[in-house]
Structure formats: structure tokens, C-alpha cells
């Protein structure tokens, strides 16, 4: 039964919608919010307070709501802390109250309120001190459980979230009278306009008032304005869109609730979209927020802001009760009383703190009076009023419309540390001079509270904003509107109240502010932290100024002297899913697939993520039970015959130009100027501080043309550094670079039969015999009947080996051809694990060894450093600290017991000394089982390693309490002379 | 003529075509690409040689132009990406090098990229959800670098719609992003 539903309003009385709250079914109307629909059904109790678990009802009619927070929807779609005032009702909506144990009516945690004296501001700083061990395990969990908000379901959110980007000349934030006037002005001038409105209807307070315009209804003008704007191609109207943050360079973040008004989003459609709006100018027309007067027990359900009460009656055709007392310090409260009475609601009295309060027909105005208390367990049933003569009177009512004045909505104007200024006329902060660049403010957000002022400042500020952009606009015809002065007497709280709420969501009372003052936390930021005033999800929208006013009274300072806290985005809570957008699950980041990926999948390869790449780690065969079985087989087969590995992921950078060789000389520690065309050279690059950071090869295809390869991990970094060197360090060198990593499918073909295999696919006019194409050769060839290709005779495995590259589109076909042609050699595909084993067996360094602390000398490559030229990092690599006697050198390690694994990361200690940092001799960087040696092996850095061959050391793993003995050997376990490479 | 059979960036034997409501996303594998970078002080020479040989204009930043079989997209200072049909210009890079000679550096880029042609009524709405470009203001003849789903891409505005060039190895991810945007605005 909708006992509090009125006639009229902007709801569709012919369109009932069913919904449930706490499991009970109710009926609302299309156009309702959850809050208005609950009020219509006589539900004032909607939640429990944060700390004391006091019964709470709706207080506002907008996103500033501190009380009516619910868990909306269920299962994966459950969303906690949702403001019932902003939830657009839909058929089938399910909501539950939160932060309670037991029913909402009988919340067991309500016992907290009995111990309120012990739970005052900062109580947790003073209590629960002992024993210390209880802090984290006992006290904190209990406190967090007792005080809190909604819960999450821990199920995956099934909905989609988009991100998007918009551009405009003028972003108008808010579609009340100021915003609509601004959008019309700018739209008519031909500017690109975005009009963003948090509500699902345009109009702002015009929808909530009966007295805004003089010659037509507010709704009529809004409808007309919306129609005109909708017809303009240059104007984009975005309802259900909250601009949540103002960022640098005119960029604003906005959340569009695309499907929140539906039970389930349409297939493929997002629930919300997070827009990044690039604006040339932005006009904040975000209106103002009413502030409550603090009085004893002012938090009972039914005590609401007067402007909200009026909005519920006029727009949503509901009332919180059939009898409403108004408490006011200005004529604005009288307006609420008049509108309620016009709707047939009884207003027994207007309690006006002003001694000269005007009379209002139809109700009793108690001038100079104050509400000093309320009664009612789950909702207000009466108020106690102290009259001007000092007598008290109890007045029965079901609601209180509380009006303490209005605060301009400053959030977006202060997101870049702007400081508002105090306006003595309206007794509120208004935007200061340090607005975000390109931002202007109009209407109530600028402290212009009359409808006339909102319309005119909206239009005028739009003209000013566009004039900055060279767009001529003019203030057109605007409707006649009320322009009444907003006289009010500042009044923040009723003196003598013990429990008068200032911050409703975080349960901060006047008494708490006083306590903060008493304890010395008087600076505004201290007040905030000590009491948590303004730190809840509503960010103190209805409480901050009142809190400051109370503190100002206590300190004897003015409110502006007391100051304001910093405003930060987002203006309203934004769901994590919205911020994540589409980057979730397996689409968290893009995936890079190698040219042989499709084929490798068919082979049942096990893949590993290497950055964004998916690389085949190994290729299991039937009967193999562990990864080691596969890897050992792949290594052995490659060393005995031939193996093929996709090495496309290695970075490839095309370097051309007459100064290409000179350019590479400056990048690598070794020289490239004399590298012959058709030859490849291994090189190492240093950071500017002299530490080695990448290695690879450079192949000279022509006098002015090199192809540089990098490690997979550093492909982007090396390219970026090269581009920096080209543009900034050596702009005089005539060199051009571009990445070609993706353009070529590249396979390592390794093993004693690799040449024989390649000879079957390389076109016969190309001689790749050892004599014609020796080790470290490169050339452009054709394969398989004319397909252009590049062949490099280089080896990472230590075997006779090649890398062959073809255009990527042929990569799939080439791997299949290599496998087919290699059958007679038992060709074996190998993955990154076998690749790693073979490079350790050969003593080749990778990222484990180029770990950000090692120099070329540490790597045993000191002789590679050319003294005939300079290179990036060369000077700092000569620092004494990097060239100490007995410094680390790369060595090989063999366990005394071949089948005992040397753990990577183990530290080397002498056989008999103590195990501590001071005795540390070095550390293990890479370790594996070597099927070639039938033993575990490892690489590591050992102090003075080059001179300690044959020494036995302990490999200590203090983390796991293990150690074993290993012998220091050459890092080149396999073919140390390199004969296989050159055969 | 090689007997190796190429596959598309999406690992298909033929180009993928997806139509979602009014939007069509078509994989375009028939593209040969090569970057042409002028050597120091040779920008005008490169431009003149390509103009003479191919009637191809090398335009200013954020623009592209086509002439006959060829098109050139501005890629960076004194650098352009030239494209043509792969079927008839598989050796595009070497052909271009022959034209520009020592005045320019030419690099094979054909399979460095995947390309998706996107057409349909909801084109602007889709691109609003894909990239930070002011796509609504882009006119045919304009092109720009941007990021789509964390991938560095080229968006080329054409008469029919737009072509998106992205890294070939991430073709599946880029395609996924395009499809999701299409569903989002369908």
C-alpha cells in the first residue's frame, strides 16, 4: 500500500513497478527512485548508521545522501553502499539494507548506541591498547566488523564496463537552469557542447520547485530546452552521467550509468561507461547542497532536508509522513511548508530560529524557536520545541523538514587544490579564484541562488567561455524567473545538544567536534582525521561546512579562518569495475601470439607468458609424465640432430642510414664500424651508469643497413633508448630506425643436422655450405620456391645453428614445412625451457645475469669493450667501484652430487666458514638439469671467479635451510672451444 | 612462386569479416607496407621522387594521401608508411627503395601490422570507446597514431569508414576490442 503517495509529480501513476527491500515486496512508479518509492510505501527506516547502528532514513534527494545506503541487486551484481536516492527504480529491483546483524528494525549491533560514551571520536586511539598482540588479530577485526558499510558477494561481476573518450568546446556540468541556459547559449553559437547531468532527467531544481519560473512552468521550459538541444548536432546530452573528477588540461572524468536503470544490461552493452572528456572549457553548473541544522537526535528517520522534502513532494509525489514540522533559518523552509500544504500535507508548525520570521497562512510559525529534541524509536514521532519565551512544546509529526541554508557544490572547482572563499551574504563557501584551468562556474554552484541568477549566469558564463575560444555567442531570450533575495540567519546547531549529528554517515556529532577541539585537534585537517568528519563515501557533502562552523565557534575564529579540507576526485563513489573497463580477466592486457602459435597449439604445447607474448614452453609427447621428460628430450634431440624454436619474440630493429654503423658504435660496448656486410656480431649495451642492460646481435645487410636484435624482454626498452639516442644524444647522425619485430617470423634451427634441414628448403641458388656461409654470416635469400627470407648463422644453443626469418604470414607454413622436411632427421620442436637449458649449458647470459647490477666485466666480457671508441655508459663503467680486484665473475657450478639441484638464488659460501652476509662469496643466477651432462648445473657470479676454477663451495639456501657442495667450473659446460658452432 | 601458404593475422586461411548491427569489421590481409624515412635534408627529394614515380604525395602530419595503387600515411617527421595491395606489390619495400635511392631508408613493414577496416553507421560511437582521438572530427584523408586496448595503433579515416593498423602479433586482442566496441554501440 503506497500510503504516502501524492498526486501529480513527474512519476507515471499508470506505470507501477514491483521491487523488494529486505525481502518484502513493494510497488513504486516509473520515475521513482528507490528512496522515493520506499517513502511512498511508508518506509522511513532505510539503514543503520556506521558506528552506533542508529536507525536511519533518507535525508536528501540526491547523490549527497549519507544515510539511505543499500546493497543493490544480488549475486555477482550486488553493489554495496548504493545511495537509494540515486537508484532509478526498475521492475524487479532487489535491494537490502546493510550494516546490521539481524533485521533492520532489530539490529543487534544497535547495542553500540548504549555505549556511545565509550565510542566517541578517536576512541580507538585511546582504547584497545593492551595487550599489544591483540591489535591486529583481535581488536581491528572486531572494530571493522562492527563498524562498516555494505558487503560484496565475492562473485565475479558478470557485467561489462566501457571506457570512452569525448571532445568538446564546452563541457556543461549539470543541467539545472544554469546548465540548460549555458548549453542553449553555446549550442546556438555552434560550439561543440556536452551537457552532463547526474540525474536521469534534465532540469535540476526546476523539477523540484513550484516557483522557479514566472511565465511558464519549470518543467515546460525544461522540456522545451531539451527539445531544442536534442535537435542540435553539435550538442550531446548525457543524462545519468556524473562528472566525478577535474583533471589537468581540461580533462574531466565522467561516469555514465548506461544500464543501471535496467535489471540486466542488454547483451553486449555495458552497465556503465567511464568517459574521459577533453574539454576546451568547462562550466560547472552543479548547483548547491542544502545543509542541516544540528539538534538533539536529529538523525531519526523522518528528519530530512527541507529542500529534499519539497523535491519528493513536487517531483516524486511522495511525502515521508502526513504531518511534517519545518525547522528553518530562512524563507526557504517556508517554501517547503507552502508546497507541502499545497499537496495536502499537514504542517503543524514552522520552527524558525529568526525572531522576525514571517507568517505563513495555513500553519503556525514559531518565530525565534528551536527544535531541541525528537522522539521515536524507528522514526520520528514528535519534536520538542523550545519557544522564544523559553517554554517547551512537544509537537507530534512524522517528519521534520530541516533547512539550514545552502552550500554551493564546490567539489569539481577544488579538485586541483583550489581553495574556496567565504561569502558573507549567503554564509557559505563559494568557488575561489584558483579554479582548474579553463573552468568557469555559474548558478547556485557560484553562490547565485535565485533561478533568475542561475539562468543569466549560466548564459553569461557560456558566452565568456566561448569568447576565450574565439566563438561569438550571445545571451538569448531567457524565461522570466524568480529573483528573490536569499536572506538567512546563519545557524549551525542548537546549543546544549548532547547528541546532535553533523556527519551522519560517519556518526560524527557536535560533541565529537568539541572533543577534537578539547584534545587539541583544531586544525581542519586534524579535525577531519580525528573525528572522521567528511571521510565517508559521501565525502561530507552535507556535513563539512557545519563541522567547520562548530569548530570555528569553539576556537573563536571565523569559518574562513578555520579553513576547508582538500577536495579530491571522485565526486561520488566510482565502482572498481568502471575504472577497470574492459581490461579484466584474460583481456587484462593484450596478448601477443607468435607466428607458430596455431601450429604449436595443435601440437599440445604448454605456453608461458613472456611479457605479453605467449611462447611455447615445451611440447609434451605421449608417455611423458613431467615437464622434465619433455625438456630433456628436446635438448637431447637438438644436440644430437636438429631442433626448431620460434624466436620471433626477440626484438628486431631496422637501422639504416649513412651513419648507421657509427650509431651502433655509440650504443654497443664493442665496435661495429668495421663489421663486414653479410656478417653478424654479438654486442652488449650499457645503461648510462655503466651497467649492462641488454645483449643481442647486429647483422649488416648493407653498408648502410643493419638489423639489430634484442632480448624479448627489452625489445621496447632498447628501441626507446635508441630513439632517444637518435633524436636527442646524436641528432647529427644520419640514421633512421624502425621496429620490425612483428614483420618477420623467425625460427632458430639448431643442431648438427640444421644445415642439412635448411638445405632442403633454401632455394638452390643460395649456397649455405660452411665455406660459403660461415659462422656469424647473414644474407637475404629465398626459400621454398622464391619466398624472400633472411638467414643468420648464429647460435644460442652452442650447436651448429641458424636463424631463418620469413614474412610473418608465412611463419605458420614454414614451421610445418620444417617439421615435414625434417622428419628424416627426427626434427624436434623445442620451447623456451629447452632453450634455457641449452643456453645455460653453453654459458650464455640472459636477464638472470643482466640483472641490473652487473657490468660487462662481471659477465666475463671485459675484453669486448672497445677502447678505440666511446659508447653510452662507457665512462661510468670505468668507475673504480665497478672495477675492483676480485670482483664478481660469471662462473659455472657443478654439484658434487650430480642429481642434487642447485637452487637459483642460492648464495655461495666457503666450505667451512660461517653463513652470513659478510661471508658471502657470490650467488647463483641460473640453474637447470643438463641432460647433456646428466647433472644439475648452474651459472652464478663469484668473487674473483675467474681465478677460482676447481674450488668447492657451499651453495646455501637459508630460506629453505638447505645447502650442497658444488665445484666452480667454466661457464661453458658444452663445447667450450666452440667447434660445433663453426663446423 | 612459393608453395608456402600464408595465413592472416587472425590465423585464418581467409580474412575474417564480422558484422555487428550496422558495423562491419573486416580483416584486411591484402596489404603490403613499407616505411619510407627521408635521410637528413632529403625530405624534399624523397617526396619529389615518389611524386614523379608514383604520383604519390607525402602529406603533413596526421594526413594521408592515395594515388593509383599506392597510399602514404604520415608516420613521423620525414617518415611515411606507404601501402599497396599485397597481391600485386609483395615487393613493395624493394620497389620503393629503387625509387628513393640513397635519399631515403625503406623498411619492410608488411607483416609488422594487421589491419581492420571498419564501416557502418555507429562508427563514431565505436571509436569513442576505442581511442582518445577526436574521431568525430576526423575527415577522410586524416590519420593518426593512438592507443587502442593498450596497443599502439594507426587510425586512418577513409571514405568508407576507418582502417585500424595494429601490431600483428596482437591482432586477436585488437580484433576483440573492436568487436566489443561494436557490440557496445550496436
Short mmCIF file of N, CA and C in Angstrom, two decimals, chain A residues 53-138:
data_model
loop_
_atom_site.label_atom_id
_atom_site.label_comp_id
_atom_site.label_asym_id
_atom_site.label_seq_id
_atom_site.Cartn_x
_atom_site.Cartn_y
_atom_site.Cartn_z
N UNK A 53 25.09 2.29 14.87
CA UNK A 53 23.98 1.49 14.32
C UNK A 53 22.62 2.10 14.66
N UNK A 54 22.57 3.42 14.60
CA UNK A 54 21.30 4.11 14.85
C UNK A 54 20.38 3.94 13.65
N UNK A 55 19.09 3.84 13.88
CA UNK A 55 18.17 3.76 12.74
C UNK A 55 18.29 5.02 11.89
N UNK A 56 18.30 4.84 10.60
CA UNK A 56 18.44 5.99 9.70
C UNK A 56 17.46 5.90 8.54
N UNK A 57 17.01 7.07 8.13
CA UNK A 57 16.15 7.15 6.96
C UNK A 57 16.77 8.08 5.94
N UNK A 58 16.09 8.24 4.85
CA UNK A 58 16.64 9.09 3.78
C UNK A 58 16.66 10.54 4.24
N UNK A 59 17.70 11.25 3.86
CA UNK A 59 17.85 12.63 4.31
C UNK A 59 17.81 13.61 3.14
N UNK A 60 18.27 13.15 1.99
CA UNK A 60 18.37 14.05 0.84
C UNK A 60 17.63 13.43 -0.36
N UNK A 61 17.73 14.10 -1.47
CA UNK A 61 17.12 13.56 -2.69
C UNK A 61 18.16 13.47 -3.79
N UNK A 62 19.44 13.38 -3.41
CA UNK A 62 20.47 13.37 -4.45
C UNK A 62 21.66 12.53 -4.06
N UNK A 63 22.76 12.73 -4.79
CA UNK A 63 23.94 11.89 -4.59
C UNK A 63 24.71 12.25 -3.33
N UNK A 64 24.26 13.30 -2.63
CA UNK A 64 24.93 13.66 -1.38
C UNK A 64 24.41 12.83 -0.20
N UNK A 65 23.51 11.90 -0.46
CA UNK A 65 22.84 11.16 0.60
C UNK A 65 23.82 10.43 1.53
N UNK A 66 23.73 10.69 2.85
CA UNK A 66 24.63 10.00 3.77
C UNK A 66 24.02 8.77 4.45
N UNK A 67 22.69 8.67 4.46
CA UNK A 67 22.03 7.66 5.30
C UNK A 67 21.51 6.45 4.55
N UNK A 68 20.75 6.71 3.51
CA UNK A 68 19.99 5.64 2.85
C UNK A 68 20.90 4.88 1.89
N UNK A 69 21.83 4.10 2.46
CA UNK A 69 22.75 3.30 1.66
C UNK A 69 22.27 1.86 1.67
N UNK A 70 22.22 1.25 0.51
CA UNK A 70 21.68 -0.11 0.42
C UNK A 70 22.61 -0.99 -0.41
N UNK A 71 22.40 -2.28 -0.26
CA UNK A 71 23.04 -3.25 -1.16
C UNK A 71 22.06 -3.50 -2.30
N UNK A 72 22.44 -3.06 -3.45
CA UNK A 72 21.55 -3.16 -4.60
C UNK A 72 21.85 -4.42 -5.39
N UNK A 73 20.82 -5.05 -5.87
CA UNK A 73 20.93 -6.29 -6.65
C UNK A 73 21.52 -7.40 -5.78
N UNK A 74 21.68 -8.57 -6.42
CA UNK A 74 22.17 -9.73 -5.67
C UNK A 74 23.21 -10.48 -6.51
N UNK A 75 23.87 -11.44 -5.87
CA UNK A 75 24.85 -12.27 -6.58
C UNK A 75 25.99 -11.44 -7.09
N UNK A 76 26.45 -11.77 -8.29
CA UNK A 76 27.59 -11.08 -8.86
C UNK A 76 27.33 -9.61 -9.11
N UNK A 77 26.06 -9.24 -9.21
CA UNK A 77 25.73 -7.84 -9.49
C UNK A 77 25.53 -7.03 -8.21
N UNK A 78 25.66 -7.67 -7.06
CA UNK A 78 25.42 -6.95 -5.81
C UNK A 78 26.38 -5.79 -5.66
N UNK A 79 25.82 -4.63 -5.33
CA UNK A 79 26.65 -3.43 -5.19
C UNK A 79 26.36 -2.80 -3.85
N UNK A 80 27.33 -2.75 -2.95
CA UNK A 80 27.09 -2.17 -1.63
C UNK A 80 27.13 -0.65 -1.66
N UNK A 81 26.63 -0.06 -0.59
CA UNK A 81 26.76 1.39 -0.37
C UNK A 81 26.13 2.23 -1.47
N UNK A 82 25.11 1.70 -2.09
CA UNK A 82 24.44 2.44 -3.16
C UNK A 82 23.42 3.38 -2.55
N UNK A 83 23.45 4.60 -2.98
CA UNK A 83 22.53 5.60 -2.43
C UNK A 83 21.14 5.39 -3.01
N UNK A 84 20.19 5.12 -2.12
CA UNK A 84 18.82 4.86 -2.59
C UNK A 84 18.25 6.07 -3.33
N UNK A 85 18.81 7.25 -3.06
CA UNK A 85 18.31 8.47 -3.69
C UNK A 85 18.70 8.60 -5.16
N UNK A 86 19.67 7.81 -5.59
CA UNK A 86 20.11 7.91 -6.99
C UNK A 86 19.76 6.65 -7.79
N UNK A 87 19.13 5.69 -7.13
CA UNK A 87 18.79 4.44 -7.82
C UNK A 87 17.46 4.62 -8.53
N UNK A 88 17.52 4.56 -9.84
CA UNK A 88 16.31 4.72 -10.65
C UNK A 88 15.53 3.40 -10.56
N UNK A 89 14.30 3.49 -10.15
CA UNK A 89 13.52 2.27 -9.91
C UNK A 89 13.25 1.52 -11.22
N UNK A 90 13.40 0.21 -11.17
CA UNK A 90 13.01 -0.63 -12.32
C UNK A 90 12.24 -1.83 -11.80
N UNK A 91 11.49 -2.43 -12.66
CA UNK A 91 10.67 -3.56 -12.25
C UNK A 91 11.58 -4.73 -11.88
N UNK A 92 11.36 -5.29 -10.70
CA UNK A 92 12.18 -6.41 -10.28
C UNK A 92 13.39 -6.01 -9.48
N UNK A 93 13.54 -4.74 -9.20
CA UNK A 93 14.70 -4.29 -8.42
C UNK A 93 14.72 -4.99 -7.05
N UNK A 94 15.90 -5.39 -6.66
CA UNK A 94 16.08 -6.01 -5.35
C UNK A 94 17.11 -5.20 -4.57
N UNK A 95 16.73 -4.81 -3.37
CA UNK A 95 17.66 -4.08 -2.52
C UNK A 95 17.55 -4.59 -1.10
N UNK A 96 18.65 -4.49 -0.40
CA UNK A 96 18.67 -4.90 1.00
C UNK A 96 19.39 -3.84 1.82
N UNK A 97 18.93 -3.70 3.04
CA UNK A 97 19.65 -2.78 3.92
C UNK A 97 20.96 -3.43 4.32
N UNK A 98 21.86 -2.66 4.89
CA UNK A 98 23.20 -3.16 5.15
C UNK A 98 23.68 -2.71 6.52
N UNK A 99 24.84 -3.23 6.90
CA UNK A 99 25.47 -2.85 8.16
C UNK A 99 24.56 -3.15 9.35
N UNK A 100 24.11 -4.36 9.45
CA UNK A 100 23.24 -4.76 10.56
C UNK A 100 23.45 -6.24 10.84
N UNK A 101 23.10 -6.63 12.06
CA UNK A 101 23.03 -8.05 12.41
C UNK A 101 21.60 -8.30 12.85
N UNK A 102 20.93 -9.19 12.14
CA UNK A 102 19.50 -9.35 12.37
C UNK A 102 18.74 -8.44 11.43
N UNK A 103 17.49 -8.20 11.77
CA UNK A 103 16.68 -7.38 10.88
C UNK A 103 17.06 -5.91 11.02
N UNK A 104 16.65 -5.13 10.04
CA UNK A 104 16.93 -3.70 10.08
C UNK A 104 16.25 -3.07 11.29
N UNK A 105 15.05 -3.56 11.59
CA UNK A 105 14.30 -2.99 12.72
C UNK A 105 14.95 -3.35 14.06
N UNK A 106 15.54 -4.55 14.12
CA UNK A 106 16.10 -5.00 15.41
C UNK A 106 17.58 -5.36 15.23
N UNK A 107 18.35 -4.45 14.73
CA UNK A 107 19.78 -4.65 14.53
C UNK A 107 20.48 -4.89 15.87
N UNK A 108 21.06 -6.08 16.02
CA UNK A 108 21.70 -6.40 17.30
C UNK A 108 22.86 -5.46 17.61
N UNK A 109 23.47 -4.95 16.54
CA UNK A 109 24.59 -4.04 16.78
C UNK A 109 24.13 -2.67 17.27
N UNK A 110 22.83 -2.51 17.36
CA UNK A 110 22.31 -1.28 17.92
C UNK A 110 22.74 -1.09 19.36
N UNK A 111 23.24 -2.16 19.95
CA UNK A 111 23.75 -2.07 21.32
C UNK A 111 24.90 -1.07 21.39
N UNK A 112 25.57 -0.86 20.30
CA UNK A 112 26.68 0.12 20.27
C UNK A 112 26.21 1.48 20.77
N UNK A 113 24.96 1.80 20.47
CA UNK A 113 24.48 3.13 20.82
C UNK A 113 24.42 3.31 22.34
N UNK A 114 24.26 2.17 23.05
CA UNK A 114 24.21 2.24 24.50
C UNK A 114 25.59 2.57 25.07
N UNK A 115 26.60 2.26 24.29
CA UNK A 115 27.97 2.51 24.75
C UNK A 115 28.60 3.71 24.02
N UNK A 116 27.72 4.59 23.62
CA UNK A 116 28.20 5.71 22.80
C UNK A 116 29.29 6.51 23.51
N UNK A 117 29.18 6.60 24.82
CA UNK A 117 30.18 7.38 25.55
C UNK A 117 31.58 6.79 25.41
N UNK A 118 31.62 5.48 25.15
CA UNK A 118 32.93 4.84 25.00
C UNK A 118 33.40 4.82 23.55
N UNK A 119 32.50 5.20 22.66
CA UNK A 119 32.83 5.08 21.23
C UNK A 119 32.92 6.45 20.57
N UNK A 120 33.25 7.45 21.33
CA UNK A 120 33.32 8.79 20.76
C UNK A 120 34.49 8.90 19.80
N UNK A 121 34.62 10.08 19.21
CA UNK A 121 35.66 10.27 18.20
C UNK A 121 37.02 9.86 18.75
N UNK A 122 37.74 9.12 17.93
CA UNK A 122 39.10 8.75 18.30
C UNK A 122 39.19 7.71 19.39
N UNK A 123 38.05 7.04 19.69
CA UNK A 123 38.07 6.08 20.81
C UNK A 123 39.10 4.99 20.58
N UNK A 124 39.28 4.64 19.33
CA UNK A 124 40.19 3.53 19.07
C UNK A 124 41.65 3.93 19.21
N UNK A 125 41.89 5.24 19.32
CA UNK A 125 43.26 5.66 19.60
C UNK A 125 43.59 5.51 21.08
N UNK A 126 42.54 5.48 21.89
CA UNK A 126 42.74 5.52 23.34
C UNK A 126 42.45 4.20 24.02
N UNK A 127 41.66 3.40 23.38
CA UNK A 127 41.29 2.12 23.98
C UNK A 127 41.92 0.99 23.20
N UNK A 128 41.67 -0.20 23.64
CA UNK A 128 42.21 -1.39 22.98
C UNK A 128 43.73 -1.29 22.84
N UNK A 129 44.36 -0.74 23.87
CA UNK A 129 45.81 -0.55 23.81
C UNK A 129 46.56 -1.82 24.20
N UNK A 130 45.94 -2.60 25.08
CA UNK A 130 46.67 -3.74 25.62
C UNK A 130 45.84 -5.01 25.47
N UNK A 131 46.40 -6.16 25.34
CA UNK A 131 47.82 -6.35 25.08
C UNK A 131 48.12 -6.02 23.62
N UNK A 132 49.33 -5.70 23.39
CA UNK A 132 49.75 -5.25 22.06
C UNK A 132 49.47 -6.29 20.98
N UNK A 133 49.62 -7.57 21.35
CA UNK A 133 49.44 -8.65 20.37
C UNK A 133 48.01 -8.71 19.86
N UNK A 134 47.07 -8.08 20.57
CA UNK A 134 45.66 -8.13 20.17
C UNK A 134 45.32 -7.10 19.08
N UNK A 135 46.24 -6.16 18.83
CA UNK A 135 45.92 -5.05 17.93
C UNK A 135 45.36 -5.53 16.60
N UNK A 136 46.17 -6.32 15.93
CA UNK A 136 45.81 -6.68 14.55
C UNK A 136 44.90 -7.89 14.48
N UNK A 137 45.08 -8.84 15.40
CA UNK A 137 44.35 -10.11 15.28
C UNK A 137 42.98 -10.07 15.94
N UNK A 138 42.84 -9.27 16.97
CA UNK A 138 41.59 -9.29 17.72
C UNK A 138 40.82 -7.98 17.55
#
